[in-house]
Amino acid sequence: MVKTKPLMTEFSVKSTIISRYAFTTVSCRMLNRASEDQEIEFQMQIPAAAFITNFTLLIGDKVYQGEITGREKKNGDKVKEKRNKTSEDNGEKGTDMFRASIVIPSKDKAAFLLSYEELLQRRLGKYEHVISVRPQQLVGRLMVEVNILERSGIESLEVLPLQHSQQKDSGRGKGECDRRVSCANSERGVGFREIYKTEGTPSTKAPRAGKNLRGSNTTKTKDALFRILHDLRPQDHFNIIGFSNRIKVWKDHLVSVTPDSVRDGKVYIHHMSPTGGTDINGALQRGIKLLNDYVAHNDIEDHSVSLIIFLTDGKPTVGETHTLKILNNTKEAARGQICIFTIGIGDDVDFMLLEKLSLENCGLTRRVLEEDDAGSQLIGFYDEIRTPLLSDIRVDYPPASVEHATRTVFPNYFNGSEIVTAGKLADSQAGRLHVEVTASNSQRFVLLKTDVPLEPHQAGRGGGAEGRNHVERLWSYLTLKELLSSWRHSGDEREKQRLGQSARTLAVARGFLTPLTALHLRRRALQTQQLEDAR
């Protein structure tokens, strides 16, 4: 006897991006054709940087509205909700999987409605918006709709449709671009992605510290390191450190970039071979010492940047293995003068340690899954950080003009990236806002001053999420990200509790699902319009 599975009649995604802040709503409609009740699971892969803001169920004539509350140990909801982390990175190119399972009565219908929000990040001069659609079965109607409202104008737009071909559009002169893609009867997992650009160099000293990698990624990783060495500039200085149960340093000092040194560095990398153990603390200490010695004994530019690119596929097993001691040793040695960028490959890494190392030392971190191409990921990461244009950036406003500003001090600004701050105007009727930005580059101290004209807030189009005050939502998003980051990495228990409470209160008030909040479903009266929509 063949069991009749529930039919997915529609799977649709609508995303509205207003000044790089994206509101996305997913709708999935199911029909139980069987003569008995059946359990079904809804799942949606969402960006790791996103916060879920709503989840609603419609089962027959019943509506279960999602409510964000402070997290409790017990959960008696009828719907099981999971966010399983599949990849993490601090700028967050990974994804989370949202899952919810319910029982649909015989011959009845159900609808899942999921909403989430995120701030798109500028990388290499572009913004990338990814929507992953994996219905896991044939769909009667599959639709993805994206609306982009961009005040600064769109220089170029590239859309990868549901079919695996590429399509490019150009949207010059207008600040708004709509794109609608539809596909019927698809049972494959598909990806929908838009990449768009809006309109609008110091020397580096960098030891590359890399653990000898195992497995199929080794050759690709070495090829990526060859490319990185090839791309170094004549004013740069570098070294290479391999670490396992022993630490092997290519040279006893930083080497200037010449054709010969690049060639010799490639030969050294080519002959590196995997061995056991991982001495993370020792490798970092050696790399920091190389940089500090170079700075102490050479007449260098005041505003040059010292950085370490740290690559590993293992946890600390040799030398100092205690996480807190490794962090303290690194911070004490670097003295805030060295930026550490970390890359963890595979499932065996202590990613929390790598994230803290970067966070505490003005860097970034990335995670590469075992099945990913580590070489291309490494090259992409290096391309992001290879050109630090400014350091020690500070954004200032006149006293009492801005309240509750998000982060205003940044260690570095890299070519093709973006710095975002948000806050509340003390005077909502003000016509202009004075902004001063101070920073350093390789030649001089930089002071930028400007008066920004202010316009009355205009909500986005429509009555849904895009109609909200996206700037206020952006402020909540950034503030919550900062609170959660500080909460995760705080070593003081009292301070950790204070940060956690602040994050929890804000998340509940603004309706963000976080590690400190929970999503509960409450049954409420069903409106006629909702019933019609569900059908």
PDB file of N, CA and C in Angstrom, residues 459-503:
ATOM      1  N   ALA A 459       8.380  55.507   5.213  1.00  0.00           N
ATOM      2  CA  ALA A 459       8.366  54.052   5.314  1.00  0.00           C
ATOM      3  C   ALA A 459       8.406  53.439   3.930  1.00  0.00           C
ATOM      4  N   GLY A 460       8.828  52.188   3.882  1.00  0.00           N
ATOM      5  CA  GLY A 460       8.848  51.472   2.625  1.00  0.00           C
ATOM      6  C   GLY A 460       7.439  51.213   2.122  1.00  0.00           C
ATOM      7  N   ARG A 461       7.341  50.678   0.944  1.00  0.00           N
ATOM      8  CA  ARG A 461       6.039  50.436   0.350  1.00  0.00           C
ATOM      9  C   ARG A 461       5.345  49.257   1.009  1.00  0.00           C
ATOM     10  N   GLY A 462       4.056  49.234   0.966  1.00  0.00           N
ATOM     11  CA  GLY A 462       3.296  48.094   1.453  1.00  0.00           C
ATOM     12  C   GLY A 462       3.008  48.193   2.929  1.00  0.00           C
ATOM     13  N   GLY A 463       2.154  47.297   3.391  1.00  0.00           N
ATOM     14  CA  GLY A 463       1.747  47.322   4.782  1.00  0.00           C
ATOM     15  C   GLY A 463       2.431  46.273   5.618  1.00  0.00           C
ATOM     16  N   GLY A 464       3.349  45.490   5.024  1.00  0.00           N
ATOM     17  CA  GLY A 464       4.009  44.427   5.764  1.00  0.00           C
ATOM     18  C   GLY A 464       5.283  44.899   6.413  1.00  0.00           C
ATOM     19  N   ALA A 465       6.252  43.961   6.504  1.00  0.00           N
ATOM     20  CA  ALA A 465       7.509  44.284   7.178  1.00  0.00           C
ATOM     21  C   ALA A 465       8.219  45.449   6.519  1.00  0.00           C
ATOM     22  N   GLU A 466       8.090  45.538   5.160  1.00  0.00           N
ATOM     23  CA  GLU A 466       8.794  46.614   4.470  1.00  0.00           C
ATOM     24  C   GLU A 466       8.197  47.978   4.753  1.00  0.00           C
ATOM     25  N   GLY A 467       7.017  48.030   5.376  1.00  0.00           N
ATOM     26  CA  GLY A 467       6.405  49.300   5.710  1.00  0.00           C
ATOM     27  C   GLY A 467       6.867  49.842   7.043  1.00  0.00           C
ATOM     28  N   ARG A 468       7.663  49.082   7.770  1.00  0.00           N
ATOM     29  CA  ARG A 468       8.125  49.534   9.073  1.00  0.00           C
ATOM     30  C   ARG A 468       9.244  50.565   8.918  1.00  0.00           C
ATOM     31  N   ASN A 469       9.609  51.156  10.031  1.00  0.00           N
ATOM     32  CA  ASN A 469      10.745  52.064  10.047  1.00  0.00           C
ATOM     33  C   ASN A 469      12.014  51.230   9.973  1.00  0.00           C
ATOM     34  N   HIS A 470      12.586  51.115   8.771  1.00  0.00           N
ATOM     35  CA  HIS A 470      13.727  50.215   8.610  1.00  0.00           C
ATOM     36  C   HIS A 470      14.960  50.720   9.347  1.00  0.00           C
ATOM     37  N   VAL A 471      15.081  52.049   9.549  1.00  0.00           N
ATOM     38  CA  VAL A 471      16.233  52.570  10.292  1.00  0.00           C
ATOM     39  C   VAL A 471      16.146  52.166  11.760  1.00  0.00           C
ATOM     40  N   GLU A 472      14.946  52.231  12.317  1.00  0.00           N
ATOM     41  CA  GLU A 472      14.764  51.803  13.707  1.00  0.00           C
ATOM     42  C   GLU A 472      15.036  50.309  13.856  1.00  0.00           C
ATOM     43  N   ARG A 473      14.578  49.520  12.868  1.00  0.00           N
ATOM     44  CA  ARG A 473      14.852  48.081  12.900  1.00  0.00           C
ATOM     45  C   ARG A 473      16.346  47.818  12.752  1.00  0.00           C
ATOM     46  N   LEU A 474      17.005  48.601  11.896  1.00  0.00           N
ATOM     47  CA  LEU A 474      18.453  48.464  11.727  1.00  0.00           C
ATOM     48  C   LEU A 474      19.175  48.763  13.025  1.00  0.00           C
ATOM     49  N   TRP A 475      18.771  49.835  13.719  1.00  0.00           N
ATOM     50  CA  TRP A 475      19.394  50.161  15.008  1.00  0.00           C
ATOM     51  C   TRP A 475      19.223  49.007  15.989  1.00  0.00           C
ATOM     52  N   SER A 476      18.029  48.444  16.066  1.00  0.00           N
ATOM     53  CA  SER A 476      17.776  47.321  16.972  1.00  0.00           C
ATOM     54  C   SER A 476      18.638  46.125  16.600  1.00  0.00           C
ATOM     55  N   TYR A 477      18.737  45.859  15.308  1.00  0.00           N
ATOM     56  CA  TYR A 477      19.534  44.733  14.809  1.00  0.00           C
ATOM     57  C   TYR A 477      21.002  44.885  15.203  1.00  0.00           C
ATOM     58  N   LEU A 478      21.589  46.059  14.922  1.00  0.00           N
ATOM     59  CA  LEU A 478      23.003  46.286  15.231  1.00  0.00           C
ATOM     60  C   LEU A 478      23.258  46.272  16.732  1.00  0.00           C
ATOM     61  N   THR A 479      22.390  46.928  17.493  1.00  0.00           N
ATOM     62  CA  THR A 479      22.560  46.959  18.947  1.00  0.00           C
ATOM     63  C   THR A 479      22.495  45.558  19.529  1.00  0.00           C
ATOM     64  N   LEU A 480      21.564  44.759  19.052  1.00  0.00           N
ATOM     65  CA  LEU A 480      21.424  43.391  19.555  1.00  0.00           C
ATOM     66  C   LEU A 480      22.633  42.540  19.180  1.00  0.00           C
ATOM     67  N   LYS A 481      23.152  42.712  17.974  1.00  0.00           N
ATOM     68  CA  LYS A 481      24.358  41.987  17.566  1.00  0.00           C
ATOM     69  C   LYS A 481      25.527  42.324  18.487  1.00  0.00           C
ATOM     70  N   GLU A 482      25.677  43.615  18.811  1.00  0.00           N
ATOM     71  CA  GLU A 482      26.776  44.038  19.681  1.00  0.00           C
ATOM     72  C   GLU A 482      26.607  43.486  21.092  1.00  0.00           C
ATOM     73  N   LEU A 483      25.395  43.526  21.622  1.00  0.00           N
ATOM     74  CA  LEU A 483      25.142  43.003  22.967  1.00  0.00           C
ATOM     75  C   LEU A 483      25.402  41.503  23.032  1.00  0.00           C
ATOM     76  N   LEU A 484      24.946  40.760  22.029  1.00  0.00           N
ATOM     77  CA  LEU A 484      25.144  39.314  22.026  1.00  0.00           C
ATOM     78  C   LEU A 484      26.616  38.949  21.892  1.00  0.00           C
ATOM     79  N   SER A 485      27.341  39.708  21.074  1.00  0.00           N
ATOM     80  CA  SER A 485      28.773  39.450  20.929  1.00  0.00           C
ATOM     81  C   SER A 485      29.504  39.686  22.244  1.00  0.00           C
ATOM     82  N   SER A 486      29.199  40.798  22.916  1.00  0.00           N
ATOM     83  CA  SER A 486      29.824  41.089  24.208  1.00  0.00           C
ATOM     84  C   SER A 486      29.419  40.053  25.250  1.00  0.00           C
ATOM     85  N   TRP A 487      28.167  39.618  25.217  1.00  0.00           N
ATOM     86  CA  TRP A 487      27.676  38.603  26.162  1.00  0.00           C
ATOM     87  C   TRP A 487      28.414  37.279  25.979  1.00  0.00           C
ATOM     88  N   ARG A 488      28.598  36.871  24.728  1.00  0.00           N
ATOM     89  CA  ARG A 488      29.272  35.597  24.464  1.00  0.00           C
ATOM     90  C   ARG A 488      30.716  35.606  24.946  1.00  0.00           C
ATOM     91  N   HIS A 489      31.378  36.734  24.814  1.00  0.00           N
ATOM     92  CA  HIS A 489      32.813  36.770  25.054  1.00  0.00           C
ATOM     93  C   HIS A 489      33.205  37.395  26.387  1.00  0.00           C
ATOM     94  N   SER A 490      32.237  37.767  27.193  1.00  0.00           N
ATOM     95  CA  SER A 490      32.553  38.360  28.493  1.00  0.00           C
ATOM     96  C   SER A 490      33.093  37.295  29.439  1.00  0.00           C
ATOM     97  N   GLY A 491      34.173  37.639  30.143  1.00  0.00           N
ATOM     98  CA  GLY A 491      34.747  36.729  31.128  1.00  0.00           C
ATOM     99  C   GLY A 491      34.297  37.017  32.542  1.00  0.00           C
ATOM    100  N   ASP A 492      33.560  38.102  32.737  1.00  0.00           N
ATOM    101  CA  ASP A 492      33.068  38.482  34.056  1.00  0.00           C
ATOM    102  C   ASP A 492      31.608  38.049  34.192  1.00  0.00           C
ATOM    103  N   GLU A 493      31.314  37.215  35.177  1.00  0.00           N
ATOM    104  CA  GLU A 493      29.982  36.640  35.302  1.00  0.00           C
ATOM    105  C   GLU A 493      28.907  37.699  35.530  1.00  0.00           C
ATOM    106  N   ARG A 494      29.204  38.692  36.367  1.00  0.00           N
ATOM    107  CA  ARG A 494      28.213  39.738  36.630  1.00  0.00           C
ATOM    108  C   ARG A 494      27.949  40.567  35.376  1.00  0.00           C
ATOM    109  N   GLU A 495      29.022  40.913  34.673  1.00  0.00           N
ATOM    110  CA  GLU A 495      28.866  41.677  33.437  1.00  0.00           C
ATOM    111  C   GLU A 495      28.130  40.850  32.383  1.00  0.00           C
ATOM    112  N   LYS A 496      28.408  39.568  32.343  1.00  0.00           N
ATOM    113  CA  LYS A 496      27.741  38.689  31.389  1.00  0.00           C
ATOM    114  C   LYS A 496      26.234  38.654  31.643  1.00  0.00           C
ATOM    115  N   GLN A 497      25.846  38.601  32.915  1.00  0.00           N
ATOM    116  CA  GLN A 497      24.424  38.604  33.251  1.00  0.00           C
ATOM    117  C   GLN A 497      23.759  39.919  32.847  1.00  0.00           C
ATOM    118  N   ARG A 498      24.464  41.029  33.074  1.00  0.00           N
ATOM    119  CA  ARG A 498      23.908  42.339  32.711  1.00  0.00           C
ATOM    120  C   ARG A 498      23.720  42.444  31.201  1.00  0.00           C
ATOM    121  N   LEU A 499      24.737  42.017  30.448  1.00  0.00           N
ATOM    122  CA  LEU A 499      24.647  42.068  28.993  1.00  0.00           C
ATOM    123  C   LEU A 499      23.538  41.155  28.481  1.00  0.00           C
ATOM    124  N   GLY A 500      23.438  39.965  29.082  1.00  0.00           N
ATOM    125  CA  GLY A 500      22.402  39.034  28.666  1.00  0.00           C
ATOM    126  C   GLY A 500      21.011  39.577  28.906  1.00  0.00           C
ATOM    127  N   GLN A 501      20.819  40.228  30.041  1.00  0.00           N
ATOM    128  CA  GLN A 501      19.509  40.801  30.345  1.00  0.00           C
ATOM    129  C   GLN A 501      19.169  41.935  29.386  1.00  0.00           C
ATOM    130  N   SER A 502      20.163  42.773  29.071  1.00  0.00           N
ATOM    131  CA  SER A 502      19.924  43.875  28.126  1.00  0.00           C
ATOM    132  C   SER A 502      19.561  43.334  26.747  1.00  0.00           C
ATOM    133  N   ALA A 503      20.296  42.306  26.309  1.00  0.00           N
ATOM    134  CA  ALA A 503      20.013  41.711  25.002  1.00  0.00           C
ATOM    135  C   ALA A 503      18.638  41.054  24.988  1.00  0.00           C
TER     136      ALA A 503
END
